[in-house]
mmCIF file with all atom_site columns, C-alpha atoms in Angstrom:
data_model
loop_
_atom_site.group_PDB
_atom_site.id
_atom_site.type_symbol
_atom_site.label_atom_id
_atom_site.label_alt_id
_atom_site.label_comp_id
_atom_site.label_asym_id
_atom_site.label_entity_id
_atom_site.label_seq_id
_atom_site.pdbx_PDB_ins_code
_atom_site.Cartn_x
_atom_site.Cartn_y
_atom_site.Cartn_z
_atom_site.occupancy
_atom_site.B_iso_or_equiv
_atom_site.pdbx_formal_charge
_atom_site.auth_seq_id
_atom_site.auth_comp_id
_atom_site.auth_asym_id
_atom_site.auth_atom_id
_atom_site.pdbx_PDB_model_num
ATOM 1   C CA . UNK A 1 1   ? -40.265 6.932   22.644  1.00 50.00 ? 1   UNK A CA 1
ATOM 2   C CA . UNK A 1 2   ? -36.977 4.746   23.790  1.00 46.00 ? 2   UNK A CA 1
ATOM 3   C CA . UNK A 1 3   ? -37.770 2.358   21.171  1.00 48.00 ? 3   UNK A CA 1
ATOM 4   C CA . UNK A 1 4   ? -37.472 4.931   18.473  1.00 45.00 ? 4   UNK A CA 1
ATOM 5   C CA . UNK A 1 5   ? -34.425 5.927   19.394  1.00 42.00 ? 5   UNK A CA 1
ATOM 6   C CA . UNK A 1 6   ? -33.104 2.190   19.594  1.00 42.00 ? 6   UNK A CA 1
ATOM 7   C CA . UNK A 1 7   ? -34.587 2.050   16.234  1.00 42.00 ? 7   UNK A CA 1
ATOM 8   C CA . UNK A 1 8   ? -32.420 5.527   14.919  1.00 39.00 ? 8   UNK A CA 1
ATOM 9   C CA . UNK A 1 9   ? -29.561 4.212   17.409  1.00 38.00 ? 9   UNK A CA 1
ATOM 10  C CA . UNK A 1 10  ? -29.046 0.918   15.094  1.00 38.00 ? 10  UNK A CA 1
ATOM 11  C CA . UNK A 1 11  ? -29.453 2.842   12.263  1.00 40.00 ? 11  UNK A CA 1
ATOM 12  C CA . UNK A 1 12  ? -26.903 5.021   12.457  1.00 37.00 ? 12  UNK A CA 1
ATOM 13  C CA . UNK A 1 13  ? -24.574 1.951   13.471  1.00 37.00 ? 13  UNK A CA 1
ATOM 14  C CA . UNK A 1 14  ? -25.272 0.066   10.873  1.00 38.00 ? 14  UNK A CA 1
ATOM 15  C CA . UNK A 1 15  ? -24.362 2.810   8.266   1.00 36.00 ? 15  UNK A CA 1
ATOM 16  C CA . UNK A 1 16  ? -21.398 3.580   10.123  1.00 36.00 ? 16  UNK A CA 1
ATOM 17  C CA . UNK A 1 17  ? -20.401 -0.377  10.027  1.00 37.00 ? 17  UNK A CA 1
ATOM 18  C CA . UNK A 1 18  ? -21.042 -0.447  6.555   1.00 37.00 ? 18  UNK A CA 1
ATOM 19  C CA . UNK A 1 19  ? -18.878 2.575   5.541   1.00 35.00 ? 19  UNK A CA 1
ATOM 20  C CA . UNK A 1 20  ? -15.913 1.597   7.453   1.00 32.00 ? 20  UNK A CA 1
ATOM 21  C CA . UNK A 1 21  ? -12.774 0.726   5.557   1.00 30.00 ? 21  UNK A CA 1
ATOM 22  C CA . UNK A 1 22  ? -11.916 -2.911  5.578   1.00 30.00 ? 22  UNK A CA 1
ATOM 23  C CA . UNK A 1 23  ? -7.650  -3.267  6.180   1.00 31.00 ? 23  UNK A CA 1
ATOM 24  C CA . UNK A 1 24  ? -6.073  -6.298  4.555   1.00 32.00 ? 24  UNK A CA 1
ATOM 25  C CA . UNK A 1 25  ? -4.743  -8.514  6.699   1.00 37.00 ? 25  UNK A CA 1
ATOM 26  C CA . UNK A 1 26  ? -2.269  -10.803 4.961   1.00 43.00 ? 26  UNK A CA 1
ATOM 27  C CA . UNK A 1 27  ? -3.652  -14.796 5.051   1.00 44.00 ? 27  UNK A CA 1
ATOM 28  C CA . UNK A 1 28  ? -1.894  -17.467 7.208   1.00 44.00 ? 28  UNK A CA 1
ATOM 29  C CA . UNK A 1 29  ? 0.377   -15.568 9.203   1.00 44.00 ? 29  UNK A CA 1
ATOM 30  C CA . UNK A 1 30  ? 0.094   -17.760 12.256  1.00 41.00 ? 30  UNK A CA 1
ATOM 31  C CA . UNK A 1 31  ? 2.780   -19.691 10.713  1.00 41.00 ? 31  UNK A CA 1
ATOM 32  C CA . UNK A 1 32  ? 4.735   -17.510 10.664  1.00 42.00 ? 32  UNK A CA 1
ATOM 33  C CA . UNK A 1 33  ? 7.026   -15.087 12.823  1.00 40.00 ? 33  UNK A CA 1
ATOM 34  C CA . UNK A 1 34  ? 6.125   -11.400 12.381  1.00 39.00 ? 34  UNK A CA 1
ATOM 35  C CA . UNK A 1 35  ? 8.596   -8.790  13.646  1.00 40.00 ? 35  UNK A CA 1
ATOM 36  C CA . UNK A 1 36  ? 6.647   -4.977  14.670  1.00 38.00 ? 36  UNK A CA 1
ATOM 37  C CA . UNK A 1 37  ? 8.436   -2.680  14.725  1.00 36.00 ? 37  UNK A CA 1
ATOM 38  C CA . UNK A 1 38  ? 7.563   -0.096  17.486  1.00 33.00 ? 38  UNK A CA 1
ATOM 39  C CA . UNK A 1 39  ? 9.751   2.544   17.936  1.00 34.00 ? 39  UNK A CA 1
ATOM 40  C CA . UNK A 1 40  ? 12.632  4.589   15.637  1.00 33.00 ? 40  UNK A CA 1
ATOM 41  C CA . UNK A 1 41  ? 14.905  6.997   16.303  1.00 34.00 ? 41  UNK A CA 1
ATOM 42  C CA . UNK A 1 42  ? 14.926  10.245  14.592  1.00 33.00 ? 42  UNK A CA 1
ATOM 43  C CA . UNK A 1 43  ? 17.670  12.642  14.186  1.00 36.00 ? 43  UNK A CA 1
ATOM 44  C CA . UNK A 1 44  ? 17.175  14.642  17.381  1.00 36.00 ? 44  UNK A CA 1
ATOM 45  C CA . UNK A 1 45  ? 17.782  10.796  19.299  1.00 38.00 ? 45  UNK A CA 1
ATOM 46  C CA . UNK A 1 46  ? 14.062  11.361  19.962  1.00 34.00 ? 46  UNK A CA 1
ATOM 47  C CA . UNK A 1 47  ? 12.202  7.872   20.343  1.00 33.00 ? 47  UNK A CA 1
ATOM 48  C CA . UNK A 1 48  ? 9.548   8.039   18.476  1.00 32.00 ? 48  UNK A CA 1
ATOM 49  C CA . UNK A 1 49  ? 6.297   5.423   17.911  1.00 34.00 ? 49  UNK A CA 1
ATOM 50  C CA . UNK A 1 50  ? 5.042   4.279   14.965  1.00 32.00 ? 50  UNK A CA 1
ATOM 51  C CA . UNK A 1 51  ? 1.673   2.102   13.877  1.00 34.00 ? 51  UNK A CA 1
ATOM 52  C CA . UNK A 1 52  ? 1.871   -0.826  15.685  1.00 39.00 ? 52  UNK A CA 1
ATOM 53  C CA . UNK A 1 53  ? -0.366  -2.083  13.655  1.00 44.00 ? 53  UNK A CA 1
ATOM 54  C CA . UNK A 1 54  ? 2.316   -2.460  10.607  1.00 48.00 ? 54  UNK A CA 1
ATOM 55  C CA . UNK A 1 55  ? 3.788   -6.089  9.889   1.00 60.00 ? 55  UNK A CA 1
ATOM 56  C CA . UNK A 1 56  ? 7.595   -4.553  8.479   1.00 79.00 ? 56  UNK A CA 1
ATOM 57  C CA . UNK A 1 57  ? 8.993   -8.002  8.444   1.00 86.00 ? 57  UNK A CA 1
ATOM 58  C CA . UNK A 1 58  ? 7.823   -11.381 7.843   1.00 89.00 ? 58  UNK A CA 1
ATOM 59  C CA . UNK A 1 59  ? 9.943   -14.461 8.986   1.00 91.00 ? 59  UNK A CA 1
ATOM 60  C CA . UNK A 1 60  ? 9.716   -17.805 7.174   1.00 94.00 ? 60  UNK A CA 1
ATOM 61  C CA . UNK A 1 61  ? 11.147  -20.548 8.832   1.00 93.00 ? 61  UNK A CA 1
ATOM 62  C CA . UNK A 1 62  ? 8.910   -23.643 7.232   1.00 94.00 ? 62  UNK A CA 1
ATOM 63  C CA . UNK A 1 63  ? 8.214   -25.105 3.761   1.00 95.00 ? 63  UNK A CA 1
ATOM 64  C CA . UNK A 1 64  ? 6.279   -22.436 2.234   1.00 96.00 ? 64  UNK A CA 1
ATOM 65  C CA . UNK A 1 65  ? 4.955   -20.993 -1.088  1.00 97.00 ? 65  UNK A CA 1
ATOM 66  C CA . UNK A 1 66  ? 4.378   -16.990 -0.743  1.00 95.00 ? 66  UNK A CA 1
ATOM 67  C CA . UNK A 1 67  ? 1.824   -15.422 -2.714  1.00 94.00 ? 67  UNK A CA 1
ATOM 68  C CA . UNK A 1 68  ? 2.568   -11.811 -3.462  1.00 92.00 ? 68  UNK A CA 1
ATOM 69  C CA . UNK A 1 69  ? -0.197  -9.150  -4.074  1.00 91.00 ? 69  UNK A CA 1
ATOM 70  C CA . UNK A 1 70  ? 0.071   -5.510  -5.335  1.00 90.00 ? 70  UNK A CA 1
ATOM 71  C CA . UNK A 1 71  ? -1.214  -2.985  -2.780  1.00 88.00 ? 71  UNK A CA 1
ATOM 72  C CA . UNK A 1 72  ? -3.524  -0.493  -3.780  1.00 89.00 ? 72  UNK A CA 1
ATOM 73  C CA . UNK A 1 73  ? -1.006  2.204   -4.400  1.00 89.00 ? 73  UNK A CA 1
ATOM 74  C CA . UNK A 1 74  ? 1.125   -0.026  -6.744  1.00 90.00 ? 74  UNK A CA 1
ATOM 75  C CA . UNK A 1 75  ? -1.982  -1.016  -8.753  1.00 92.00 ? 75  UNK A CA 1
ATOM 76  C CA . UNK A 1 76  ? -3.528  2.763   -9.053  1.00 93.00 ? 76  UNK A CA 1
ATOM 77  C CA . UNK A 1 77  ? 0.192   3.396   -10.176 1.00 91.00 ? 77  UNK A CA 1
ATOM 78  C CA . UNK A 1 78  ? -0.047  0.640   -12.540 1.00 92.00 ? 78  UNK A CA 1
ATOM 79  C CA . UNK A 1 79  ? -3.214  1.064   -14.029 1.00 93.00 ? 79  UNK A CA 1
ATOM 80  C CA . UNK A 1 80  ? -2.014  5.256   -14.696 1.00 93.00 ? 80  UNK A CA 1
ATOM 81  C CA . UNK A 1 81  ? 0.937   3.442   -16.389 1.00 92.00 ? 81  UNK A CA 1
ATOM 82  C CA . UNK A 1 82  ? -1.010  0.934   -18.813 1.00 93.00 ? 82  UNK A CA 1
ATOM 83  C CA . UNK A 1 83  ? -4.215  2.277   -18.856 1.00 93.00 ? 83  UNK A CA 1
ATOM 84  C CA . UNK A 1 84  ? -7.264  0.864   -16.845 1.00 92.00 ? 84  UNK A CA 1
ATOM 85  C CA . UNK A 1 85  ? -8.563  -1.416  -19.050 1.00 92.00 ? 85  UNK A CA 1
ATOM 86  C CA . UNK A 1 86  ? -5.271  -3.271  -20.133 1.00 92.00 ? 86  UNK A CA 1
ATOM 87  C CA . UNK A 1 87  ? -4.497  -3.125  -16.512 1.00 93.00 ? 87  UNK A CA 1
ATOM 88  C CA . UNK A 1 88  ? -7.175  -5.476  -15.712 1.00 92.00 ? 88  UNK A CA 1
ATOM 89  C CA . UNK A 1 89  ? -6.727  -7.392  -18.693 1.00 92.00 ? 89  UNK A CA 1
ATOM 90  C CA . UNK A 1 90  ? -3.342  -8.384  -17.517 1.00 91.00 ? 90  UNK A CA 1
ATOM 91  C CA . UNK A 1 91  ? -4.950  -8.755  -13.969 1.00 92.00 ? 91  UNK A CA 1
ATOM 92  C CA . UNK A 1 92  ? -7.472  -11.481 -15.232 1.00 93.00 ? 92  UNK A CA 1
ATOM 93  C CA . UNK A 1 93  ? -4.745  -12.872 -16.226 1.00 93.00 ? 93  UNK A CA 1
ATOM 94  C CA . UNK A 1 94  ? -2.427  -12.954 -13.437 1.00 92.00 ? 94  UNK A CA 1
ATOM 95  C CA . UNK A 1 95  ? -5.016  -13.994 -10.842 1.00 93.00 ? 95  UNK A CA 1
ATOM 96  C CA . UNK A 1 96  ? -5.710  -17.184 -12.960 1.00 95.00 ? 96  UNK A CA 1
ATOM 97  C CA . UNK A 1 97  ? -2.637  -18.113 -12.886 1.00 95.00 ? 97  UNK A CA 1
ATOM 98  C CA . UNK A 1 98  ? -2.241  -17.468 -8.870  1.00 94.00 ? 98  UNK A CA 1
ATOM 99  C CA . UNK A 1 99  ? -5.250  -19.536 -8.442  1.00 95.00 ? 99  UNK A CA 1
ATOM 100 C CA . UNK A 1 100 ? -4.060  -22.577 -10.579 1.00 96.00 ? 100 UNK A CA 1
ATOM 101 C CA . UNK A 1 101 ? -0.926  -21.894 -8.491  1.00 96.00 ? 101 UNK A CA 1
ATOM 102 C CA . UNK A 1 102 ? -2.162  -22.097 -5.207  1.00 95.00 ? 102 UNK A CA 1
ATOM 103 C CA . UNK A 1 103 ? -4.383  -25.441 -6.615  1.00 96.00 ? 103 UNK A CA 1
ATOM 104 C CA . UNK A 1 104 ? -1.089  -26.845 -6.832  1.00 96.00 ? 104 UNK A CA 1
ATOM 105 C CA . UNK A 1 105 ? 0.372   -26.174 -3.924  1.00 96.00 ? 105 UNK A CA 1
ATOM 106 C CA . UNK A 1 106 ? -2.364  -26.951 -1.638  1.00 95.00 ? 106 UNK A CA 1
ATOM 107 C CA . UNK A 1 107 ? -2.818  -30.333 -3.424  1.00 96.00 ? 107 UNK A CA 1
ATOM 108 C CA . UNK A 1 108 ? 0.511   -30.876 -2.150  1.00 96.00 ? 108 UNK A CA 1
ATOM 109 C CA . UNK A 1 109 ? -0.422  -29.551 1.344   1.00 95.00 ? 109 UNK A CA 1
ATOM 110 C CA . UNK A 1 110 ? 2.475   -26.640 1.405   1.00 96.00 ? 110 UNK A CA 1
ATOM 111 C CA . UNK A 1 111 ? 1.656   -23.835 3.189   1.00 94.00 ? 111 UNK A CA 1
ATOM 112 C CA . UNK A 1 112 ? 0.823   -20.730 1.089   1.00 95.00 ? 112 UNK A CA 1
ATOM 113 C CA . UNK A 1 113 ? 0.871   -17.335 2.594   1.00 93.00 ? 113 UNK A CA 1
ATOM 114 C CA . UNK A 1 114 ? -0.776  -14.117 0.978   1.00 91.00 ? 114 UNK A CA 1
ATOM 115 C CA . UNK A 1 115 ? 1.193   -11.086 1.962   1.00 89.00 ? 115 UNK A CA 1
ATOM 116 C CA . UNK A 1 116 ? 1.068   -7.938  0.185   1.00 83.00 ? 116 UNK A CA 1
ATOM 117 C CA . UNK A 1 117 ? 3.669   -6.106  -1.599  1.00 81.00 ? 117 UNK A CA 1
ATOM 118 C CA . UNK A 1 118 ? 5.299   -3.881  0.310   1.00 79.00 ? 118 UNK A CA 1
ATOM 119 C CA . UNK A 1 119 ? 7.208   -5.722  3.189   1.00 84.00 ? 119 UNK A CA 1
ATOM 120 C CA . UNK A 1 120 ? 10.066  -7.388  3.892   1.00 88.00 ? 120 UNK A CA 1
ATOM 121 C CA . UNK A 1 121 ? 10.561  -11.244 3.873   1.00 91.00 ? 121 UNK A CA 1
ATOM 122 C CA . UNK A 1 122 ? 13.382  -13.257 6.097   1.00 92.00 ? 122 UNK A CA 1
ATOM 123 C CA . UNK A 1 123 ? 14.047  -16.500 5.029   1.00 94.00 ? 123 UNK A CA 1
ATOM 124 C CA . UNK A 1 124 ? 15.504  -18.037 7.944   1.00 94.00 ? 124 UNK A CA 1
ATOM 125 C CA . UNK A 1 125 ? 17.664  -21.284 6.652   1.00 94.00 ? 125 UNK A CA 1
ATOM 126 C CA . UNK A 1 126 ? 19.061  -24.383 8.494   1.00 94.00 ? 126 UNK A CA 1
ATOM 127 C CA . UNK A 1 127 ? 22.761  -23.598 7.427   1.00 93.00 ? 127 UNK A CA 1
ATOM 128 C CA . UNK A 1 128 ? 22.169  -19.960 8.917   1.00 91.00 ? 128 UNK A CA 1
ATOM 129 C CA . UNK A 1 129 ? 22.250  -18.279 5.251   1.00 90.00 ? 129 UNK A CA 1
ATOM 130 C CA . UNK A 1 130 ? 19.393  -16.283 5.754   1.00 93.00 ? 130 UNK A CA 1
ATOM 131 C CA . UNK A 1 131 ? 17.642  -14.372 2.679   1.00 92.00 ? 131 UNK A CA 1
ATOM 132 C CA . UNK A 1 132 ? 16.304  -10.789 3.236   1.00 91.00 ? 132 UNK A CA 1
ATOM 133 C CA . UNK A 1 133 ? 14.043  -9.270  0.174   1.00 88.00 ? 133 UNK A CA 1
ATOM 134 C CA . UNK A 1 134 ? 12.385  -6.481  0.207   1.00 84.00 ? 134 UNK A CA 1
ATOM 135 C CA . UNK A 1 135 ? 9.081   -6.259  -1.466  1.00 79.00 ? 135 UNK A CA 1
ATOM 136 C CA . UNK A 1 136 ? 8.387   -2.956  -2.221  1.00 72.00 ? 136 UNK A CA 1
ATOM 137 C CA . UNK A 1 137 ? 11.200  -2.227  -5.047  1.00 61.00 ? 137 UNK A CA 1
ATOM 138 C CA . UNK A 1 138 ? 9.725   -5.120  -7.232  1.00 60.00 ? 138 UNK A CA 1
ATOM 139 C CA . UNK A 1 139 ? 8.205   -4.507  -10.741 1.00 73.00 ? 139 UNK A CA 1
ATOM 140 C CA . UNK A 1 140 ? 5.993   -7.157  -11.090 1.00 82.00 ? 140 UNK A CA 1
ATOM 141 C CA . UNK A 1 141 ? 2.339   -6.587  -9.164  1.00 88.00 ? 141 UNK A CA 1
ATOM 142 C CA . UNK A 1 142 ? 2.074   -10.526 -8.492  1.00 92.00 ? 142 UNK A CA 1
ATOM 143 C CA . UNK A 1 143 ? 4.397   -13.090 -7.624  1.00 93.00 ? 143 UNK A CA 1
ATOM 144 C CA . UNK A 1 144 ? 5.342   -15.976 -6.186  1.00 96.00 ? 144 UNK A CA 1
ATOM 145 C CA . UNK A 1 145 ? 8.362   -17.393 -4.154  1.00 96.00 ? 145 UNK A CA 1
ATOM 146 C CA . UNK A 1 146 ? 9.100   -21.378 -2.779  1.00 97.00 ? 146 UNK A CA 1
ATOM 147 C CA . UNK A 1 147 ? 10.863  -21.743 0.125   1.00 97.00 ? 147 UNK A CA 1
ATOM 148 C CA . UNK A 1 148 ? 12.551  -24.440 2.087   1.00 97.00 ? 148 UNK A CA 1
ATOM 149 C CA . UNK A 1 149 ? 14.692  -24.017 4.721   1.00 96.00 ? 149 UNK A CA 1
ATOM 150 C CA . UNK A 1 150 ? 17.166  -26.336 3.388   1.00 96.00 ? 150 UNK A CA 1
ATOM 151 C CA . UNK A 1 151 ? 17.075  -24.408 -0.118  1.00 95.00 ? 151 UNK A CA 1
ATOM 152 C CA . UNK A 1 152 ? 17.664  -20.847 -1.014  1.00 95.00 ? 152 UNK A CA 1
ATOM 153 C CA . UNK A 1 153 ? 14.046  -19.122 -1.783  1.00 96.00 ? 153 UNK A CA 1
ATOM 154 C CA . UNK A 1 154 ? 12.955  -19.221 -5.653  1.00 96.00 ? 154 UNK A CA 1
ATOM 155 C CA . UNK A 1 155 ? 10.537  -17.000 -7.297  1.00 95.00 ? 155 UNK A CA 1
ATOM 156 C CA . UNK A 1 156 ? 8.636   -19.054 -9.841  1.00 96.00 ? 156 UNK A CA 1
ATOM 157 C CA . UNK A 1 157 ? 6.557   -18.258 -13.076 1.00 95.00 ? 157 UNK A CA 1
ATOM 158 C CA . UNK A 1 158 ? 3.363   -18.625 -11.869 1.00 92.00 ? 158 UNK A CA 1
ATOM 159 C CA . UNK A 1 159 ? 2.539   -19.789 -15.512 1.00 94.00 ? 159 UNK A CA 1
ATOM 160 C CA . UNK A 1 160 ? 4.348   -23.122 -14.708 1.00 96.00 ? 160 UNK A CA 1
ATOM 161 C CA . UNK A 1 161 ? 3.769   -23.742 -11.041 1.00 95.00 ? 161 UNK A CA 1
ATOM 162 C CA . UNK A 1 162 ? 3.433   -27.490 -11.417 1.00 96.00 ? 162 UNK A CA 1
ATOM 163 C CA . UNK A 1 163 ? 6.460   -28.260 -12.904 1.00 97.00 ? 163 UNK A CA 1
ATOM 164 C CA . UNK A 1 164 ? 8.321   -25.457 -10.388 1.00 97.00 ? 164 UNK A CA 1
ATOM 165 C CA . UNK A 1 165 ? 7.433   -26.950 -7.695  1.00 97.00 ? 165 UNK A CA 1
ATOM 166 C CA . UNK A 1 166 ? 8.517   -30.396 -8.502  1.00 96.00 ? 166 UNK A CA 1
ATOM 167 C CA . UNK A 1 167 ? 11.492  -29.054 -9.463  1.00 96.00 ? 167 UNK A CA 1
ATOM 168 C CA . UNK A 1 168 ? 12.447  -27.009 -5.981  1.00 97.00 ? 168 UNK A CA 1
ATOM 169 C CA . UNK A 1 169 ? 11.005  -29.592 -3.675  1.00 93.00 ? 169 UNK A CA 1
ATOM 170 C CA . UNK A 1 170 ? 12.333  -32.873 -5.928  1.00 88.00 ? 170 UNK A CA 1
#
């Protein structure tokens, strides 16, 4: 009798594991210095907490390229915009071009971090200049941005990578 209910027990857990949503967790943050924000204030001067689960800010300090993904609400939106097939006709396209891109860079051991498209990115540089850009106002789904702390950040066409980087790192 207790071994049927182990039996109905894993079950049940395994369905449950199976049907739970998978969050994505932007790659190769531990190079990286993330900022959470925890609490706001509203009107009323009423602290109030929010997810701390929520990267708001990323802050890039190193040689770095930054990958740049639509989330899931910008490509629904996108694909109501273009239609769904032409949407991932472009997309095929796109994520070739990221892959021959990241090819590149890790050929040249830079660090590449995947981050999705709705945050905010602090290039800290060695004069002080820091660079602040906020993701979510962009237009394009994917892109991509070099950084060096001696340099201002670029944002490169992924369809010429190669020569882009050799270029911003000559």
């Amino acid at each position: 009798m207790m071994k049927n209910y182990k039996s109905v027990f894993l079950a049940f857990f395994t369905l449950i594991s199976c049907n739970q949503i998978i969050n994505h967790k932007e790659d190769n943050l531990d190079s990286v210095t993330t900022i959470l924000e925890k609490k706001v204030e509203n009107n009323k001067n009423d602290t109030v907490e929010i997810s701390k689960n929520r990267i708001d800010t990323i802050v890039v300090k190193n040689q770095t390229a930054i990958i740049i993904e639509p989330t899931d609400k910008q490509i629904e939106k996108r694909k109501k915009e273009v239609g769904e097939q032409d949407f991932y006709i472009g997309a095929d396209d796109y994520i070739w071009y990221l892959n021959e891109s990241y090819e590149i860079f890790r050929k040249n051991k830079l660090n590449v971090l995947n981050i999705k498209n709705d945050k905010i990115i602090k290039f800290e540089m060695k004069n002080g200049n820091n660079t602040i850009l906020e993701l979510n106002g962009e237009s394009e789904l994917w892109q991509i941005y070099l950084f060096d702390p001696n340099l201002k950040p670029k944002k490169i066409h992924m369809t010429d990578s190669e020569n882009e980087y050799k270029t911003y790192f000559k």
